[in-house]
Coordinates of C-alpha atoms and ligand atoms in Angstrom, one line a residue:
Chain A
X293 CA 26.2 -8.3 18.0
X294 CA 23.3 -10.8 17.1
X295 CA 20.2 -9.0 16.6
X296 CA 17.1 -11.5 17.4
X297 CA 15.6 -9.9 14.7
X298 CA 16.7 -7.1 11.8
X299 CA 13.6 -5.8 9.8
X300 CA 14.2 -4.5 6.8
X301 CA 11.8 -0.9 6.0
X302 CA 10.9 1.7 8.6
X303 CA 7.4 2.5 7.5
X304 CA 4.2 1.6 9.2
X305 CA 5.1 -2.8 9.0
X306 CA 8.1 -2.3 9.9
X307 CA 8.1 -0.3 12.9
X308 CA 4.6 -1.0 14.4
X309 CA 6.4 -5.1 14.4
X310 CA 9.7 -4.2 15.6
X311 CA 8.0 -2.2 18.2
X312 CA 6.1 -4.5 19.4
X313 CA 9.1 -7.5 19.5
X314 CA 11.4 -4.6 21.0
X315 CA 8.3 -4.1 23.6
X316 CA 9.0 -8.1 24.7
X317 CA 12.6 -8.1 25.0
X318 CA 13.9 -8.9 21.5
X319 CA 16.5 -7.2 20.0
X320 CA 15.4 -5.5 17.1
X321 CA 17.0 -3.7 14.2
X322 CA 15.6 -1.6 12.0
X323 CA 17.0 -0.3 8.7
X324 CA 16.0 2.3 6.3
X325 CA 17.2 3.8 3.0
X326 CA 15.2 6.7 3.6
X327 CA 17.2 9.5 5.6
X328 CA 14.0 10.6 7.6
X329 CA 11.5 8.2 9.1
X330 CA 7.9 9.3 7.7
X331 CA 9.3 11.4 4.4
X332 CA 8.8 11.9 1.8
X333 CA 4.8 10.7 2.3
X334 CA 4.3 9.0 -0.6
X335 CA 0.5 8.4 0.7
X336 CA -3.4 9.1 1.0
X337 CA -3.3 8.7 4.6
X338 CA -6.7 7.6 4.7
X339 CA -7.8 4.5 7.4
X340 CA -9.6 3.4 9.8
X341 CA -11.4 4.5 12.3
X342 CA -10.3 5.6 16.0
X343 CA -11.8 2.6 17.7
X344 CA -10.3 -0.2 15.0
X345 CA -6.6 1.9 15.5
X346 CA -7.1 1.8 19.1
X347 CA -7.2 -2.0 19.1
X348 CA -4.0 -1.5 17.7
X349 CA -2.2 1.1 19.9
X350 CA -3.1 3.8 22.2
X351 CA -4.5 7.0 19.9
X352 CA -2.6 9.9 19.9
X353 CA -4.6 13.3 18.5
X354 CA -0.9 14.3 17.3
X355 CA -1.4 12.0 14.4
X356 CA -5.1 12.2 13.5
X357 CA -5.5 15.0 10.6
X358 CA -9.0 14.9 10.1
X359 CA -12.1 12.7 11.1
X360 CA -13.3 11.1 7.4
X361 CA -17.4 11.9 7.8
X362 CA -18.6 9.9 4.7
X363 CA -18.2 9.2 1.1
X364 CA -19.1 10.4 -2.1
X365 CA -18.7 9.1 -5.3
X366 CA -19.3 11.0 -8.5
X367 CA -19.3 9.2 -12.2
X368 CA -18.2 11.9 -14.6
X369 CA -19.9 15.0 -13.6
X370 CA -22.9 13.1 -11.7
X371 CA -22.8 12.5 -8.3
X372 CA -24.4 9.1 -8.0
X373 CA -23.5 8.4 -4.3
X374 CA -23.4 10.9 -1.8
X375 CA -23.5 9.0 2.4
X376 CA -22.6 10.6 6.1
X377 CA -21.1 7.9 7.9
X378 CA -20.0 9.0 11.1
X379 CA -16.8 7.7 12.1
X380 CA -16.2 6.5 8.5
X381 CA -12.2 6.6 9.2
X382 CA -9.7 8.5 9.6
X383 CA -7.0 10.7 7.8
X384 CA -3.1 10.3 9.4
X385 CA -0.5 13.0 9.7
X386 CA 1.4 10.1 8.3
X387 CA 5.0 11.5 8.6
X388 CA 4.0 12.2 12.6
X389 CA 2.3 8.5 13.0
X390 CA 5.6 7.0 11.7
X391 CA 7.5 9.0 13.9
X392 CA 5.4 8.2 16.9
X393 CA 5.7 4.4 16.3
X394 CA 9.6 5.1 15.6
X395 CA 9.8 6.6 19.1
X396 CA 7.8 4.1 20.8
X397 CA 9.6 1.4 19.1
X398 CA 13.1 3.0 20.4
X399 CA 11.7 3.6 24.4
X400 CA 11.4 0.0 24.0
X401 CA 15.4 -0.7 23.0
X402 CA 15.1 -1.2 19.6
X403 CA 17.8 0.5 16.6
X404 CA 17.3 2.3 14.1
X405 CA 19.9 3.1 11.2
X406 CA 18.6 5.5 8.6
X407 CA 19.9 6.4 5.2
X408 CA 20.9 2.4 5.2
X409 CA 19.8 0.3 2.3
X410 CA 19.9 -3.3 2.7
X411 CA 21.1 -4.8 -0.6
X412 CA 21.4 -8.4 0.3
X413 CA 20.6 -12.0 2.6
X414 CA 23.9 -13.4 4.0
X415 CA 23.8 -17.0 5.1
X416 CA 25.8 -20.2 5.6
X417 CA 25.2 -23.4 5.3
X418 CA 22.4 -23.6 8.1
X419 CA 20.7 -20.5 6.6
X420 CA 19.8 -17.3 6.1
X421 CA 21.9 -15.1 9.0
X422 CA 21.4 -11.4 8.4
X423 CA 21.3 -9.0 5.8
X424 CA 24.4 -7.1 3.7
X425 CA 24.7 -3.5 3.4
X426 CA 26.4 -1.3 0.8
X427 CA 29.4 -0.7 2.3
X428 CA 29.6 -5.1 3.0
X429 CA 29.5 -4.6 6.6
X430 CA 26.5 -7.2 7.7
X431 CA 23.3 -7.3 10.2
X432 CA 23.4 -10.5 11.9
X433 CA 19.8 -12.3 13.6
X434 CA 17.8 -15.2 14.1
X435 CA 14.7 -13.4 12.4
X436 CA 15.4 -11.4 9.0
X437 CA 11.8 -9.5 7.9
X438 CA 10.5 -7.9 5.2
X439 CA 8.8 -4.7 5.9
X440 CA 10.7 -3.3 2.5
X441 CA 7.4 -2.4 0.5
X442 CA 5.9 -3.2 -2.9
X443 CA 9.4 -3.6 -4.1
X444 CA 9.9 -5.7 -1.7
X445 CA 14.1 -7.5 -2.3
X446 CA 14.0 -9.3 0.9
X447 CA 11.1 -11.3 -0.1
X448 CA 12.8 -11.5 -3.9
X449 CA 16.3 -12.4 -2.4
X450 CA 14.5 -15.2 -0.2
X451 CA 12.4 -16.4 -3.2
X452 CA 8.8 -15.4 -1.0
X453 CA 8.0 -13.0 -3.3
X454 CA 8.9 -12.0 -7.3
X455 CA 8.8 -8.9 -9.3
X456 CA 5.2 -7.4 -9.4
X457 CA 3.8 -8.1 -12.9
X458 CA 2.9 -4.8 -14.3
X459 CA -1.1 -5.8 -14.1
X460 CA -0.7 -6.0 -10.4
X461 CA 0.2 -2.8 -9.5
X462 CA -1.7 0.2 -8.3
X463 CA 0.3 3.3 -9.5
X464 CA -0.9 6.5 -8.4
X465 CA 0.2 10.3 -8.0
X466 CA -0.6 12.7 -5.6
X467 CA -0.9 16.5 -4.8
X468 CA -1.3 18.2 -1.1
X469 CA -2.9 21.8 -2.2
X470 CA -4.2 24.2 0.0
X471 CA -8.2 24.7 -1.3
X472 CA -12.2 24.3 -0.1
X473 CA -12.3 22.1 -3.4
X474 CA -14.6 19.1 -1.6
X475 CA -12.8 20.0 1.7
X476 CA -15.8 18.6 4.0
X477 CA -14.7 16.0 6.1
X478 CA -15.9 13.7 2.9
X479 CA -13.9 11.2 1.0
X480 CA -14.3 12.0 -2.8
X481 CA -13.7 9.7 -5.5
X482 CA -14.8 10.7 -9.3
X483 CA -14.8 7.7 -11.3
X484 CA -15.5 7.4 -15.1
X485 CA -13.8 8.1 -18.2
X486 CA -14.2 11.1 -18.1
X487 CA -12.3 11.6 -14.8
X488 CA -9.8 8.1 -15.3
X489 CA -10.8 5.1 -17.2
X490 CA -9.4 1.8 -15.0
X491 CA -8.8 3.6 -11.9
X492 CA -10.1 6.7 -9.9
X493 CA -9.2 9.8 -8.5
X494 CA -9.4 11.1 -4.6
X495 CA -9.8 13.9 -2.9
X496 CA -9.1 13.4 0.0
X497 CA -9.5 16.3 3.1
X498 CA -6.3 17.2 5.5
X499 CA -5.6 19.4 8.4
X500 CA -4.8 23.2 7.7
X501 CA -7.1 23.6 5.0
X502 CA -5.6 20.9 2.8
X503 CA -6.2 18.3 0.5
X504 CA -4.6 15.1 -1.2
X505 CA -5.5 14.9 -4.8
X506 CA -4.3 12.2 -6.3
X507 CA -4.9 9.8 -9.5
X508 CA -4.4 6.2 -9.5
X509 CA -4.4 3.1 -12.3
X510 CA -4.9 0.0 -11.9
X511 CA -2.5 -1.9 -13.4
X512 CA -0.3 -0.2 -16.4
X513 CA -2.0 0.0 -19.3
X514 CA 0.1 0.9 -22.5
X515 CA -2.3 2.4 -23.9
X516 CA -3.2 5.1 -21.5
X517 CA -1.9 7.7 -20.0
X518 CA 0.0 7.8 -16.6
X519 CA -1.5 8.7 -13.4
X520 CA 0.4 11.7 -13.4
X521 CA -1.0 12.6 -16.8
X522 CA -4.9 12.2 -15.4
X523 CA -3.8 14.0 -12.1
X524 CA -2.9 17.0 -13.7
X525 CA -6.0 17.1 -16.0
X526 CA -8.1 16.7 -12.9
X527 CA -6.6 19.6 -11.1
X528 CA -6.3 21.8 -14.4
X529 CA -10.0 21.3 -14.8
X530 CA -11.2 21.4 -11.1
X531 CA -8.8 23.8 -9.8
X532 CA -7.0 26.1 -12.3
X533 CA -6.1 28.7 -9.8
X534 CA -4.2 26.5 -7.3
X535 CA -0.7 26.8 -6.6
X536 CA 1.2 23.1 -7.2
X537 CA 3.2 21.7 -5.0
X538 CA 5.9 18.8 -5.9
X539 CA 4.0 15.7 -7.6
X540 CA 4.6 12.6 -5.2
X541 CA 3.9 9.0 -6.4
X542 CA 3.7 5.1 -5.6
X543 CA 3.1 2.2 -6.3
X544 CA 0.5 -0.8 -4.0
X545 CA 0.6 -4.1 -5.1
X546 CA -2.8 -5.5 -6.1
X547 CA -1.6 -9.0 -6.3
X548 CA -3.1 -11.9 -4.1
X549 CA -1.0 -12.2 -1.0
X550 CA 1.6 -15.7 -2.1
X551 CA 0.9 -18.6 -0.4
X552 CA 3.6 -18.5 2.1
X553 CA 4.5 -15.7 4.0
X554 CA 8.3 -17.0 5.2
X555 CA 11.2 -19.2 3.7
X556 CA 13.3 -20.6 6.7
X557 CA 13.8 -17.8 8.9
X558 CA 12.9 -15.1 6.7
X559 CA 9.3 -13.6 6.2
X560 CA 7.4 -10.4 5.0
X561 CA 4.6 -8.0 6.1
X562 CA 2.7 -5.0 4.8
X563 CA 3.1 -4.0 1.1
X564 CA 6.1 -6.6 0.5
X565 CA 3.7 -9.4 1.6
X566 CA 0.9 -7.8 -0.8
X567 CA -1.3 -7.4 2.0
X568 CA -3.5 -4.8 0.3
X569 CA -6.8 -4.5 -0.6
X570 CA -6.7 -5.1 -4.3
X571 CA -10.1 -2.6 -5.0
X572 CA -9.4 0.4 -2.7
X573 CA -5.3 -0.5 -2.7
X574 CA -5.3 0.7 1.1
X575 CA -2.9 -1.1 3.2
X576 CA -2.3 0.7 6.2
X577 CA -4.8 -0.8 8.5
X578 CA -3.6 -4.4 7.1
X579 CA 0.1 -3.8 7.3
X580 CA -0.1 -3.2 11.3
X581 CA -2.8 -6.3 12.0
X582 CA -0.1 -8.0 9.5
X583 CA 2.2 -7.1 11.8
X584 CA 0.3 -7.4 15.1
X585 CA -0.6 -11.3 13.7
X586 CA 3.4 -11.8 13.1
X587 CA 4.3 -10.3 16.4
X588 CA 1.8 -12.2 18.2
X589 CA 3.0 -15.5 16.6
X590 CA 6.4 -14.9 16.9
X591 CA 6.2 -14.1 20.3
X592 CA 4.4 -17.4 21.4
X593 CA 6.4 -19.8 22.8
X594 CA 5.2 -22.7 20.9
X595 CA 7.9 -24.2 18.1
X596 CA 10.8 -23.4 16.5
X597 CA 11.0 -19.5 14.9
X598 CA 10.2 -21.5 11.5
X599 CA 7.6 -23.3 13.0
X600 CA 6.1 -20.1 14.3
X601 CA 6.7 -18.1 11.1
X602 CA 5.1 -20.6 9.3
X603 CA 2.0 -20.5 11.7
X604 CA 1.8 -16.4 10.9
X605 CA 1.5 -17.3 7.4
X606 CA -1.0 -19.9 7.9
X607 CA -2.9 -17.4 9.8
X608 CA -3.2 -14.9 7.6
X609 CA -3.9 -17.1 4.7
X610 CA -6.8 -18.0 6.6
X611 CA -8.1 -14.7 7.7
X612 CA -7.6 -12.5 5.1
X613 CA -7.5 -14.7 1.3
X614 CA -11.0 -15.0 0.9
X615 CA -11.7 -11.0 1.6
X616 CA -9.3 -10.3 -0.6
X617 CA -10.2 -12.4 -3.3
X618 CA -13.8 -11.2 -2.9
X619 CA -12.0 -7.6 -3.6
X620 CA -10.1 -8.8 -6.5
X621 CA -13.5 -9.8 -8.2
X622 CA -15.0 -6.8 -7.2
X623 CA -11.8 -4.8 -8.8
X624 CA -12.1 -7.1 -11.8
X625 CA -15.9 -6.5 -12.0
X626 CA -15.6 -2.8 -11.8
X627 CA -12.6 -2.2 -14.5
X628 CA -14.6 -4.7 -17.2
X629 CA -18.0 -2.4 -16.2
X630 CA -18.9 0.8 -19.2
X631 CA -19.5 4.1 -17.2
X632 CA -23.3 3.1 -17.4
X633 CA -23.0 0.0 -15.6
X634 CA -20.8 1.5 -12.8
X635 CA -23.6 4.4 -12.6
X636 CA -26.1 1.6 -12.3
X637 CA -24.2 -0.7 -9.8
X638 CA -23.3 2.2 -7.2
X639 CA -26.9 3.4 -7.4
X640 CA -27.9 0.1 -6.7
X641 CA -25.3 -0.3 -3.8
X642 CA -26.1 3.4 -2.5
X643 CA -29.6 2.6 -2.2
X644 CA -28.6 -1.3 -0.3
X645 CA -27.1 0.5 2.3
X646 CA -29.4 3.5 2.3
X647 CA -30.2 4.8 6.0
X648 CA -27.6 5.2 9.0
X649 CA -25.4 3.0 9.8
X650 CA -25.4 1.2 13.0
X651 CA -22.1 -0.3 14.1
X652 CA -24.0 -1.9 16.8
X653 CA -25.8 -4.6 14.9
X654 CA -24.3 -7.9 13.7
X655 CA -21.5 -7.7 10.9
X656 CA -23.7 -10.1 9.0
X657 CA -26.1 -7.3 7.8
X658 CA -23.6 -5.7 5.0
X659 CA -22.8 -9.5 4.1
X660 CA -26.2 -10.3 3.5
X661 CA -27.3 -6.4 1.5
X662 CA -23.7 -7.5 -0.5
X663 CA -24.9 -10.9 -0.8
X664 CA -28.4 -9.5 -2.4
X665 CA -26.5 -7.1 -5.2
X666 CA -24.1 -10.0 -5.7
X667 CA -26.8 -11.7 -7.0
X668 CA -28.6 -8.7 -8.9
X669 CA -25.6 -7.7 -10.8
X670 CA -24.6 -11.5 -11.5
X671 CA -23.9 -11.4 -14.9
X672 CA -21.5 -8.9 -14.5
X673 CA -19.5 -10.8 -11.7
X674 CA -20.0 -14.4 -13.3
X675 CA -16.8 -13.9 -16.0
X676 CA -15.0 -13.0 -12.6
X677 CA -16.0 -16.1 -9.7
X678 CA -13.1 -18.2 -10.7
X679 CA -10.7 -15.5 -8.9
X680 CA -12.9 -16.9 -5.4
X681 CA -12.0 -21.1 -6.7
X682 CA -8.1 -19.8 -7.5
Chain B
X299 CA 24.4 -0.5 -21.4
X300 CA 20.6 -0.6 -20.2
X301 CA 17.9 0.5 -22.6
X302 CA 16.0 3.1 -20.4
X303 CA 17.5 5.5 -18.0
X304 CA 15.7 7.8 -15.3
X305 CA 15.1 11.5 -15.7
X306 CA 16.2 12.1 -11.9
X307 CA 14.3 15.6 -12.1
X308 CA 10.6 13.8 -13.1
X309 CA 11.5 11.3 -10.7
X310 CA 9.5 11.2 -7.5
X311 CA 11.9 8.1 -6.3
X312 CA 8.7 5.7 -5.5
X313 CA 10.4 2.4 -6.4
X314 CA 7.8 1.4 -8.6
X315 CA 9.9 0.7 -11.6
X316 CA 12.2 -0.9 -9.5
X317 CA 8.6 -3.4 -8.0
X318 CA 8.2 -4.6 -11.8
X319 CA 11.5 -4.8 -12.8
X320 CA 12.6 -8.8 -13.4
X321 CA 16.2 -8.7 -13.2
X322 CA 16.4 -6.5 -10.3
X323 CA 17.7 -3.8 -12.4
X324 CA 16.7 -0.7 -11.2
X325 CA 18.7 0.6 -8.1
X326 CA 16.7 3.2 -5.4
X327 CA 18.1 5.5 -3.0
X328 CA 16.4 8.2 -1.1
X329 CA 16.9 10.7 -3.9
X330 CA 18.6 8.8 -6.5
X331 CA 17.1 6.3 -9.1
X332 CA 19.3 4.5 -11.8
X333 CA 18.9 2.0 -14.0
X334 CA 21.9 -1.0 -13.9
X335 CA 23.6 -3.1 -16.6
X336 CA 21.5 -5.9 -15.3
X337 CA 18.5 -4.2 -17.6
X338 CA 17.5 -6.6 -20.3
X339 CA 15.1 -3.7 -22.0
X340 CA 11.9 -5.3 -21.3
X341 CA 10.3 -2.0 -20.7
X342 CA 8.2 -2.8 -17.8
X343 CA 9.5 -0.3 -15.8
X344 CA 8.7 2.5 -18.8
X345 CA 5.3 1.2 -18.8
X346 CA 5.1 1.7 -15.5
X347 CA 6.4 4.8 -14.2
X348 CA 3.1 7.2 -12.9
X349 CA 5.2 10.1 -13.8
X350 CA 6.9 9.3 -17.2
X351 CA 10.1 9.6 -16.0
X352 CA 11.4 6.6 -17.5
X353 CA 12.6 7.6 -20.9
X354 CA 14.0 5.1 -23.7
X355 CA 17.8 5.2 -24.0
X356 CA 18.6 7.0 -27.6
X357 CA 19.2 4.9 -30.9
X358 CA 17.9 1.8 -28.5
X359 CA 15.3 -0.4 -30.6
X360 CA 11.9 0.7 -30.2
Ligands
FAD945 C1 0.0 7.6 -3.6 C2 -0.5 6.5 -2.6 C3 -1.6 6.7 -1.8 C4 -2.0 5.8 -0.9 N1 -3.0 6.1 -0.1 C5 -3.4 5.2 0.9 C6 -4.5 5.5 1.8 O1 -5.1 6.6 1.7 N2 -4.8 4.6 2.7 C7 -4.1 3.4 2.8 O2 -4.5 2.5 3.7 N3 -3.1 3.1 2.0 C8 -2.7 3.9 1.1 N4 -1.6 3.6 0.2 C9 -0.9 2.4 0.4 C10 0.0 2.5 1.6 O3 0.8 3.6 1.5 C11 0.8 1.2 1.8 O4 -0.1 0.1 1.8 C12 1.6 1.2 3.1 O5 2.5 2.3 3.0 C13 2.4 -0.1 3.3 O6 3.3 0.1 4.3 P1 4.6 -0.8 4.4 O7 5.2 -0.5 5.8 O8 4.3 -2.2 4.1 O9 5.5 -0.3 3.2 P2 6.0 1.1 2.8 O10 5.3 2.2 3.4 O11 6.1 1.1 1.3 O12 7.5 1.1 3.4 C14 8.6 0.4 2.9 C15 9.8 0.9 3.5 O13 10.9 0.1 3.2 C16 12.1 0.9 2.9 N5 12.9 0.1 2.0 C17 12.6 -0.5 0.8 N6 13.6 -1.2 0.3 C18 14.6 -1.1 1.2 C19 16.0 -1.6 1.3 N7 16.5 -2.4 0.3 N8 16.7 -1.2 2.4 C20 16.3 -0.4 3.3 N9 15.0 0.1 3.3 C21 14.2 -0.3 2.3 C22 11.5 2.1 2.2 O14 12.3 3.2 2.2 C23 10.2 2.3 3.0 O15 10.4 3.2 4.1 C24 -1.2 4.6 -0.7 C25 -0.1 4.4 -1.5 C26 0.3 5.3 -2.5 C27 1.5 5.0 -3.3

């Protein structure tokens, strides 16, 4: 049979497209390495809010761990920011959303096959026509994506994509432990070398009493220490007593997103399209409005699939490039800043933003209070600008 | 033989050494990790490991 589309990675891309082509007809495949959709969670969980999800798809409580209140940010053992912002975001049950996107994805007629790694493109001499599998059987379709993650061999195989250079990759490690440690509805990051020098740490709070601890770098330095390594400093420091679980880890690209999004009839979303922002290396809320963008596009009945791949490439070029550029400098900014300049730039931004904050008023307002500190702390950002020209 | 092999009990099976690897080198399962013939010994994915679980193949050049 000749799927209209296989996608290739059953995380949050990769389902939340297939879903949504499966939801119009198409028949999707989806394949998998991993022998359960959702596991191992190699992730924060942390995103947006209920009201930018529900844009997305209808909210279930079954996934939502734990309203995020607000942030606080402390630079070696100082807490310089400390804000309530209600409805800040959100932390997943991650395995649970996956699972629910799986099963809306499948009421819809679309395939799944787990524990089935894709390990190359087949094509003839009009194209690309499916994917291979270990055991050489093959996945024919019109439509081959990328949904594969920051490793991303679809988008290698295809020539979208190449090997993340070392520099551009967020690598991080994580713990889930059962404690009160910062466990109020806050996000917690502790910056500083004290805590990690080029990255930060999170603590992040869960349902059931939990929390995700984790350590992440960007970029691999080599002379540092792993993420790993400043995790379990952290924890040894913060919270001897705890009882730790297994270590999990990952990698985000930090990269700029490439230029083009497809080659012929093959294209990529989510982490294997680098859609992530390069300061916070979140990329949840960007892989499924990837994804929605794609869907939408592919789904139009204007043009040839190329022409309409091409046009969810263009699109998302357009919308998201100069945001995440802007992030890249800010990134860029932040790892060339000593622990005094960071204490004096997030004082500064703390007190910008200072008072509630009212999601009813024009989006300019943060634009113009960024636009202000931009300016303050110019001489900081100048060595960086030519990442907005690139 | 490739220069750096995987300690499958650190290993946490992420695919990051796999995302910096040039040559495509590094092969992930869902609980397996190896490193291929295809490894020229660059080293990136040593670098990059978050849980040092890539380890230098013995009597290999430093
Ligand atoms: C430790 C950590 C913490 C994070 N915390 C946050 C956070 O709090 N908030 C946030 O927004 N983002 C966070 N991220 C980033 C976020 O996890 C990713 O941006 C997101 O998972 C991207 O989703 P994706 O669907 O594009 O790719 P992935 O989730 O990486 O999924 C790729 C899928 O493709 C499969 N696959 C790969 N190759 C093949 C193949 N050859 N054949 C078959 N299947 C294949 C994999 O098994 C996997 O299921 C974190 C990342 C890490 C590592």
């Amino acid at each position: 049979m000749k799927y209209d589309a296989v996608i290739v990675g059953a995380s949050v891309a990769g389902l939340y497209l297939g879903m949504r082509l499966a939801r119009n007809r198409w028949r999707v495949c989806i394949v998998d390495r991993r022998r359960e959709i959702g596991l191992p969670v190699r992730c924060a969980e942390a995103t947006g809010n209920r009201a930018e999800l529900a844009r997305l798809l209808p909210v279930d409580e079954a996934w939502i761990a734990r309203e995020v209140s607000g942030i606080s940010v402390q630079l070696n053992r100082t807490t310089v920011v400390r804000r309530d912002i209600p409805d800040a975001g959100i932390v997943l049950r991650r395995d649970t959303f996956e699972q629910y996107l799986a099963r809306l994805g499948l009421q819809h007629g679309a395939e799944l096959r787990l524990n089935t790694p894709a390990v190359g493109l087949t094509q003839d001499d009009n194209g690309y026509t499916g994917i291979r599998l270990e055991d050489g059987s093959r996945i024919e379709a019109s439509l081959i994506a990328g949904a594969d993650g920051c490793e991303s061999l679809v988008g290698r195989w295809a020539g979208i994509t190449g090997p993340l250079h070392p520099a551009e990759a967020f690598t991080a490690a994580q713990y889930t432990l059962k404690s009160d440690f910062c466990n109020d509805g806050l996000m917690h990051f502790f910056v500083g070398a004290g805590n990690i020098p080029r990255g930060y740490i999170w603590v992040f709070p869960k349902a059931d009493g939990l929390i995700s601890v984790g350590a992440g770098l960007y970029g691999c330095n080599h002379d540092l220490p792993k993420a790993g390594w400043y995790l379990d400093r952290f924890v040894s420091s913060h919270l001897p007593e705890v009882k730790r679980g297994p270590k999990s880890a990952g990698c985000v690209p930090i990269a700029l997103c490439p230029h083009a999004l497809c080659r012929k009839n093959v294209m990529v979303v989510g982490d294997a399209a680098r859609q992530v922002n390069p300061l916070t290396a979140g990329g949840i809320m960007n892989a499924l409005e990837a994804s929605l963008l794609a869907a939408e596009k592919l789904l139009s009945s204007r043009g040839s699939l190329e022409a309409r791949l091409r046009s969810y490439s263009k699109a998302w070029y357009r919308r998201f490039r100069l945001e995440q550029k802007v992030f890249m400098m800010l990134k860029e900014t932040y790892l060339g800043l000593p622990d005094a300049g960071i204490e004096s730039v997030l004082t500064a931004a703390s007190s910008a933003f200072s008072g509630s904050v009212d999601r009813s008023r024009p989006f300019i307002f943060p634009y113009l209070r960024l636009l202000g500190l931009g300016i303050r702390f110019l001489p900081h950002l100048r060595p960086h600008l030519r990442i907005l020209a690139g | 033989m490739p220069a750096f092999t995987i300690d499958q009990s650190v290993c946490t099976f992420c695919a990051g050494c796999s995302s910096v690897c040039p040559r495509q080198a590094v092969m992930i399962r869902d609980d397996c990790a190896e490193i291929t013939d295809a490894c020229t010994g660059c080293g990136h994915c040593f670098q990059f490991c978050p849980v040092s679980a890539v380890t230098r193949v013995e009597g290999d050049a430093p």
